[in-house]
Short mmCIF file of C-alpha atoms in Angstrom, two decimals:
data_model
loop_
_atom_site.label_atom_id
_atom_site.label_comp_id
_atom_site.label_asym_id
_atom_site.label_seq_id
_atom_site.Cartn_x
_atom_site.Cartn_y
_atom_site.Cartn_z
CA GLY A 1 -0.15 -0.12 0.24
CA VAL A 2 0.89 3.81 0.24
CA TYR A 3 2.48 4.67 3.98
CA GLU A 4 3.28 7.91 5.47
CA VAL A 5 6.31 8.53 7.78
CA VAL A 6 5.95 11.28 9.75
CA LEU A 7 9.45 12.99 11.65
CA GLU A 8 8.63 15.41 14.72
CA THR A 9 11.35 17.10 16.45
CA ALA A 10 11.16 19.77 19.44
CA ASN A 11 13.64 21.79 21.58
CA HIS A 12 13.38 24.74 23.63
CA CYS A 13 13.44 26.47 20.46
CA GLY A 14 10.02 24.70 18.88
CA ALA A 15 9.22 22.05 16.88
CA ALA A 16 9.03 20.63 13.24
CA LEU A 17 7.73 18.10 11.26
CA ASP A 18 9.07 16.31 7.95
CA THR A 19 7.11 13.67 5.89
CA VAL A 20 7.95 11.02 3.80
CA THR A 21 5.57 9.08 1.64
CA PHE A 22 6.21 5.74 -0.23
CA VAL A 23 4.32 2.76 -1.82
CA VAL A 24 5.26 -0.77 -0.96
CA GLY A 25 4.66 -3.44 -3.86
CA ASP A 26 3.52 -2.54 -7.41
CA PRO A 27 1.26 0.43 -7.67
CA GLY A 28 -1.02 -1.31 -10.56
CA ALA A 29 -1.94 0.90 -12.50
CA ALA A 30 -5.17 -0.09 -13.84
CA PHE A 31 -8.42 1.53 -15.71
CA THR A 32 -12.17 0.25 -16.65
CA HIS A 33 -13.99 1.67 -19.72
CA GLY A 34 -17.30 1.81 -21.28
CA SER A 35 -18.22 0.07 -24.45
CA THR A 36 -15.64 0.09 -27.25
CA SER A 37 -17.02 -0.79 -30.24
CA GLY A 38 -19.60 0.99 -32.56
CA CYS A 39 -20.23 3.23 -35.31
CA ALA A 40 -18.53 6.80 -35.68
CA PRO A 41 -19.27 8.66 -34.07
CA LEU A 42 -18.26 6.58 -31.00
CA THR A 43 -17.52 8.18 -27.33
CA VAL A 44 -15.59 5.97 -25.17
CA SER A 45 -15.81 6.63 -21.22
CA PHE A 46 -12.85 5.72 -18.75
CA GLN A 47 -11.99 5.28 -15.30
CA ASN A 48 -9.07 5.31 -13.20
CA GLN A 49 -9.15 2.24 -11.04
CA SER A 50 -5.44 1.47 -9.36
CA PRO A 51 -6.15 0.25 -6.52
CA PHE A 52 -4.05 2.71 -4.19
CA GLY A 53 -5.69 5.60 -6.48
CA ALA A 54 -3.61 8.01 -7.42
CA ASP A 55 -1.98 11.43 -6.86
CA SER A 56 -2.10 12.09 -10.70
CA VAL A 57 -2.63 10.86 -14.11
CA LEU A 58 -2.31 11.31 -17.63
CA TRP A 59 -4.19 9.38 -20.31
CA HIS A 60 -2.96 8.50 -24.14
CA LEU A 61 -5.94 7.85 -26.24
CA PRO A 62 -4.71 8.18 -29.72
CA GLY A 63 -7.21 8.72 -32.72
CA SER A 64 -9.61 10.42 -30.11
CA SER A 65 -10.93 13.95 -29.08
CA LEU A 66 -8.18 13.36 -26.09
CA PRO A 67 -5.03 12.23 -27.47
CA PHE A 68 -3.39 13.42 -23.77
CA THR A 69 -5.38 14.35 -20.84
CA ASN A 70 -4.69 14.50 -16.91
CA ALA A 71 -8.56 14.58 -16.15
CA GLY A 72 -9.96 11.51 -13.88
CA SER A 73 -12.28 10.20 -15.61
CA PRO A 74 -12.28 11.36 -19.53
CA VAL A 75 -14.71 10.78 -22.01
CA ALA A 76 -13.55 10.29 -25.46
CA GLY A 77 -14.62 10.91 -28.89
CA TYR A 78 -13.79 9.01 -31.90
CA SER A 79 -14.83 9.93 -35.59
CA ALA A 80 -12.40 8.37 -37.62
CA SER A 81 -13.39 4.24 -38.13
CA GLY A 82 -10.16 1.87 -37.14
CA THR A 83 -9.26 0.10 -34.30
CA TYR A 84 -7.18 1.87 -31.38
CA SER A 85 -5.30 2.02 -27.87
CA ALA A 86 -5.62 3.74 -24.71
CA THR A 87 -3.13 3.96 -22.20
CA LEU A 88 -2.81 5.04 -18.28
CA ILE A 89 0.24 6.76 -16.40
CA ALA A 90 -0.75 6.78 -12.72
CA TYR A 91 1.64 8.55 -10.32
CA ILE A 92 1.51 7.50 -7.11
CA ALA A 93 3.73 9.16 -4.15
CA GLY A 94 6.49 9.79 -6.73
CA VAL A 95 6.31 6.45 -8.66
CA ALA A 96 4.79 6.06 -11.85
CA ASP A 97 3.15 3.12 -13.45
CA THR A 98 1.62 2.69 -16.58
CA VAL A 99 -0.72 -0.13 -18.19
CA THR A 100 -1.75 -0.27 -22.20
CA GLN A 101 -4.79 -2.11 -23.43
CA GLN A 102 -4.01 -2.47 -27.66
CA LEU A 103 -6.28 -2.28 -29.94
CA PHE A 104 -9.26 -2.89 -27.80
CA ILE A 105 -11.32 0.26 -29.17
CA GLU A 106 -12.94 -0.79 -32.45
CA VAL A 107 -14.78 2.32 -34.44
CA LEU A 108 -16.88 0.41 -37.24
CA ALA A 109 -17.71 2.02 -40.71
CA ASP A 110 -20.12 0.57 -43.67
CA GLU A 111 -18.42 -2.23 -45.22
CA CYS A 112 -19.02 -1.04 -48.99
CA PRO A 113 -19.60 2.47 -49.98
CA SER A 114 -18.74 2.06 -53.42
CA PRO A 115 -20.45 -1.17 -54.84
CA GLN A 116 -20.20 -2.71 -58.30
CA ILE A 117 -23.03 -4.73 -60.44
CA PHE A 118 -21.97 -7.59 -61.94
CA SER A 119 -24.44 -9.85 -64.41
CA GLN A 120 -24.18 -12.82 -66.56
CA SER A 121 -26.81 -13.59 -69.33
CA ASP A 122 -28.69 -17.11 -70.46
CA GLY A 123 -31.66 -16.92 -72.45
CA LEU A 124 -33.89 -14.65 -70.73
CA SER A 125 -32.65 -14.92 -67.23
CA ILE A 126 -29.98 -13.58 -65.39
CA THR A 127 -27.40 -13.87 -62.61
CA ALA A 128 -26.50 -10.36 -60.89
CA TRP A 129 -24.23 -10.00 -58.07
CA THR A 130 -22.42 -7.10 -55.97
CA ASP A 131 -18.42 -7.55 -55.14
CA CYS A 132 -19.71 -5.45 -51.63
CA PRO A 133 -19.25 -8.32 -48.58
CA ALA A 134 -21.64 -7.50 -46.02
CA GLY A 135 -24.54 -5.44 -45.61
CA SER A 136 -28.59 -5.25 -46.61
CA PHE A 137 -28.69 -5.36 -50.23
CA LEU A 138 -32.19 -4.29 -52.34
CA TRP A 139 -32.08 -4.84 -56.18
CA ASP A 140 -34.57 -3.03 -58.67
CA LEU A 141 -34.09 -5.29 -62.24
CA GLY A 142 -35.95 -2.45 -64.37
CA ASP A 143 -39.03 -4.48 -64.82
CA GLY A 144 -41.02 -3.62 -61.75
CA THR A 145 -39.18 -6.71 -60.09
CA THR A 146 -37.37 -6.00 -56.65
CA GLN A 147 -35.01 -8.98 -54.78
CA ALA A 148 -32.79 -8.81 -51.77
CA GLY A 149 -29.49 -10.55 -51.57
CA GLN A 150 -26.05 -10.04 -52.15
CA SER A 151 -27.15 -12.18 -55.50
CA VAL A 152 -30.15 -13.03 -57.38
CA GLU A 153 -31.61 -14.21 -60.23
CA HIS A 154 -33.99 -13.31 -62.64
CA THR A 155 -36.08 -14.07 -65.58
CA TYR A 156 -37.43 -11.20 -67.88
CA GLY A 157 -40.44 -11.39 -70.06
CA THR A 158 -38.86 -10.15 -73.26
CA THR A 159 -35.57 -9.67 -74.66
CA GLY A 160 -34.17 -5.74 -74.49
CA VAL A 161 -32.10 -3.57 -72.14
CA TYR A 162 -32.92 -3.32 -68.94
CA PRO A 163 -31.66 -0.54 -66.27
CA VAL A 164 -30.31 -2.66 -62.96
CA SER A 165 -30.03 -0.98 -60.11
CA LEU A 166 -28.62 -1.67 -56.00
CA THR A 167 -28.92 -0.10 -52.88
CA VAL A 168 -26.58 -1.40 -50.07
CA THR A 169 -27.30 -0.23 -46.15
CA GLY A 170 -24.40 -0.77 -44.13
CA GLN A 171 -24.11 -1.93 -40.87
CA CYS A 172 -23.50 1.84 -39.77
CA GLY A 173 -27.02 2.81 -41.44
CA GLY A 174 -25.23 4.52 -44.63
CA GLY A 175 -26.94 3.78 -48.07
CA TYR A 176 -25.21 3.27 -51.40
CA MET A 177 -26.24 3.10 -54.80
CA ALA A 178 -25.04 1.55 -58.24
CA SER A 179 -26.44 0.77 -61.60
CA ALA A 180 -25.87 -1.05 -64.81
CA LEU A 181 -27.60 -1.65 -68.09
CA VAL A 182 -28.00 -5.50 -68.46
CA GLU A 183 -28.91 -6.36 -72.08
CA VAL A 184 -30.99 -9.64 -71.94
CA ASP A 185 -31.08 -11.25 -75.78
CA GLY A 186 -32.77 -14.75 -75.59
CA VAL A 187 -29.52 -16.61 -76.30
CA SER A 188 -28.56 -19.55 -74.47
CA ALA A 189 -25.10 -19.64 -72.56
CA THR A 190 -24.89 -23.49 -72.89
CA GLY A 191 -24.86 -23.30 -77.00
CA GLY A 192 -26.73 -22.33 -79.85
CA GLY A 193 -27.05 -19.02 -81.70
CA ARG A 194 -23.68 -16.91 -80.86
CA GLN A 195 -22.35 -19.64 -79.23
CA GLY A 196 -19.10 -21.31 -81.12
CA ALA A 197 -17.47 -24.30 -80.37
CA GLY A 198 -15.28 -22.50 -77.79
CA ALA A 199 -17.72 -20.94 -75.58
CA PHE A 200 -18.20 -21.87 -71.90
CA ALA A 201 -20.68 -21.45 -69.59
CA VAL A 202 -19.41 -20.68 -65.75
CA PHE A 203 -21.76 -21.49 -63.14
CA PRO A 204 -22.67 -21.11 -60.46
CA ASN A 205 -21.60 -17.26 -60.49
CA PRO A 206 -21.14 -15.78 -57.50
CA ALA A 207 -19.62 -19.61 -56.57
CA SER A 208 -19.12 -20.97 -53.34
CA GLY A 209 -17.55 -24.46 -52.66
CA GLN A 210 -16.94 -25.05 -56.35
CA VAL A 211 -17.12 -23.56 -59.57
CA PHE A 212 -18.40 -25.54 -62.99
CA PHE A 213 -17.27 -24.74 -66.39
CA ALA A 214 -19.45 -26.28 -69.52
CA SER A 215 -19.38 -26.37 -72.99
CA LYS A 216 -21.92 -28.13 -75.20
CA ASN A 217 -19.17 -29.32 -77.89
CA GLN A 218 -16.83 -32.05 -76.89
CA LEU A 219 -13.48 -30.46 -77.38
CA GLY A 220 -10.63 -32.42 -78.58
CA GLY A 221 -7.80 -30.69 -77.40
CA GLU A 222 -6.04 -29.90 -74.03
CA VAL A 223 -8.03 -27.14 -72.00
CA MET A 224 -6.45 -24.89 -69.42
CA ILE A 225 -8.40 -22.97 -66.57
CA ARG A 226 -6.69 -20.16 -64.61
CA LEU A 227 -8.14 -18.30 -62.12
CA ARG A 228 -6.83 -15.39 -61.12
CA THR A 229 -7.04 -12.06 -58.63
CA ALA A 230 -7.57 -8.57 -59.94
CA THR A 231 -3.69 -7.98 -59.73
CA GLY A 232 -2.82 -11.39 -61.90
CA LEU A 233 -1.32 -13.59 -59.15
CA VAL A 234 -2.97 -17.27 -60.54
CA VAL A 235 -4.56 -18.83 -57.30
CA ALA A 236 -6.35 -22.05 -59.43
CA GLU A 237 -5.39 -24.22 -61.95
CA LEU A 238 -7.54 -26.69 -63.75
CA GLU A 239 -6.25 -28.41 -66.64
CA LYS A 240 -8.10 -31.19 -69.05
CA GLY A 241 -6.72 -33.48 -71.31
CA GLN A 242 -10.09 -34.36 -72.58
CA TRP A 243 -12.87 -32.45 -72.00
CA GLY A 244 -15.76 -34.21 -71.30
CA GLY A 245 -18.41 -31.31 -71.67
CA THR A 246 -18.43 -30.14 -67.84
CA ALA A 247 -15.29 -29.79 -65.10
CA ALA A 248 -15.29 -28.32 -62.08
CA MET A 249 -12.99 -26.44 -60.21
CA PRO A 250 -12.81 -26.19 -56.20
CA LEU A 251 -12.60 -23.01 -54.32
CA ASP A 252 -12.45 -24.38 -50.60
CA GLY A 253 -10.31 -21.74 -48.78
CA MET A 254 -10.64 -18.96 -51.35
CA PRO A 255 -11.02 -15.64 -50.01
CA THR A 256 -14.16 -13.82 -50.96
CA GLY A 257 -14.10 -11.43 -53.60
CA LEU A 258 -13.86 -10.72 -57.70
CA TYR A 259 -11.61 -12.87 -59.42
CA PHE A 260 -10.62 -13.47 -63.53
CA TYR A 261 -10.65 -16.61 -65.15
CA GLU A 262 -9.52 -17.39 -68.50
CA ILE A 263 -9.83 -20.60 -70.89
CA GLN A 264 -7.22 -21.66 -73.26
CA VAL A 265 -7.95 -24.77 -75.87
CA ASP A 266 -4.58 -26.18 -76.99
CA GLY A 267 -2.58 -23.25 -76.05
CA ARG A 268 -5.37 -20.64 -77.66
CA GLU A 269 -7.58 -17.85 -75.52
CA ALA A 270 -10.95 -19.04 -75.80
CA GLN A 271 -12.64 -17.09 -73.33
CA GLN A 272 -12.49 -14.87 -70.26
CA GLY A 273 -14.80 -13.73 -67.65
CA LYS A 274 -15.34 -12.87 -64.12
CA LEU A 275 -15.82 -14.94 -61.07
CA VAL A 276 -17.39 -13.94 -57.62
CA VAL A 277 -16.71 -16.22 -54.63
CA VAL A 278 -18.80 -15.56 -51.72
CA ARG A 279 -19.01 -17.52 -48.40
#
């Protein structure tokens, strides 16, 4: 604990006192806090809980409205998303003790302020999806139909170009929009019409677990399928010496995101496209 020793002296000229205070054991600087996770602006309260109290304190609260303060129980505001630490220095009887809690304050933000729309058509049907990892999704498919979900499937009544829009509501309440024109031409993605021997259907898209590559026609040559990240890094390969019509590529352990596939037949580029992986 904290102890005080007093020495008193006296003689015929009078009396005098001298006092010294000291600490036995660890001063044990400690603090408690209120809620430390939420959307910006986030307010966090702190309380000094050092067991012997403190003659004075110094708080270091980086990223807050009070980066340095001597207040006993400060209330700090955080306006930028991120994770933050907090440090208390307690001064007791001339001894300083420091305690830090690392990266325990989490200021949240909406997950996807700039959503993008991707789509793939098959006959009169489309599959539309977004690259946003999380949130609440509402689609307007341009023909009076609305649907919810990260990816949606819809069949139109007739061919045409439809304005598709998406509203994403984030965890902190922000609403963000994206729009695209989607053409539905009635042509099957698995053969006929404009599809040739090198045309492949890729499904499902978005995919989770595995994705299938299908060609209506038998191919006599070697088929190589590569999956790349946006930076060009190859993350998966599938090689077929004899094409049987459909091949599956496993996606286990692959992070959620947008990837690009390329298909070669006998070393010649046959098809490129985008693939969204979801969990």
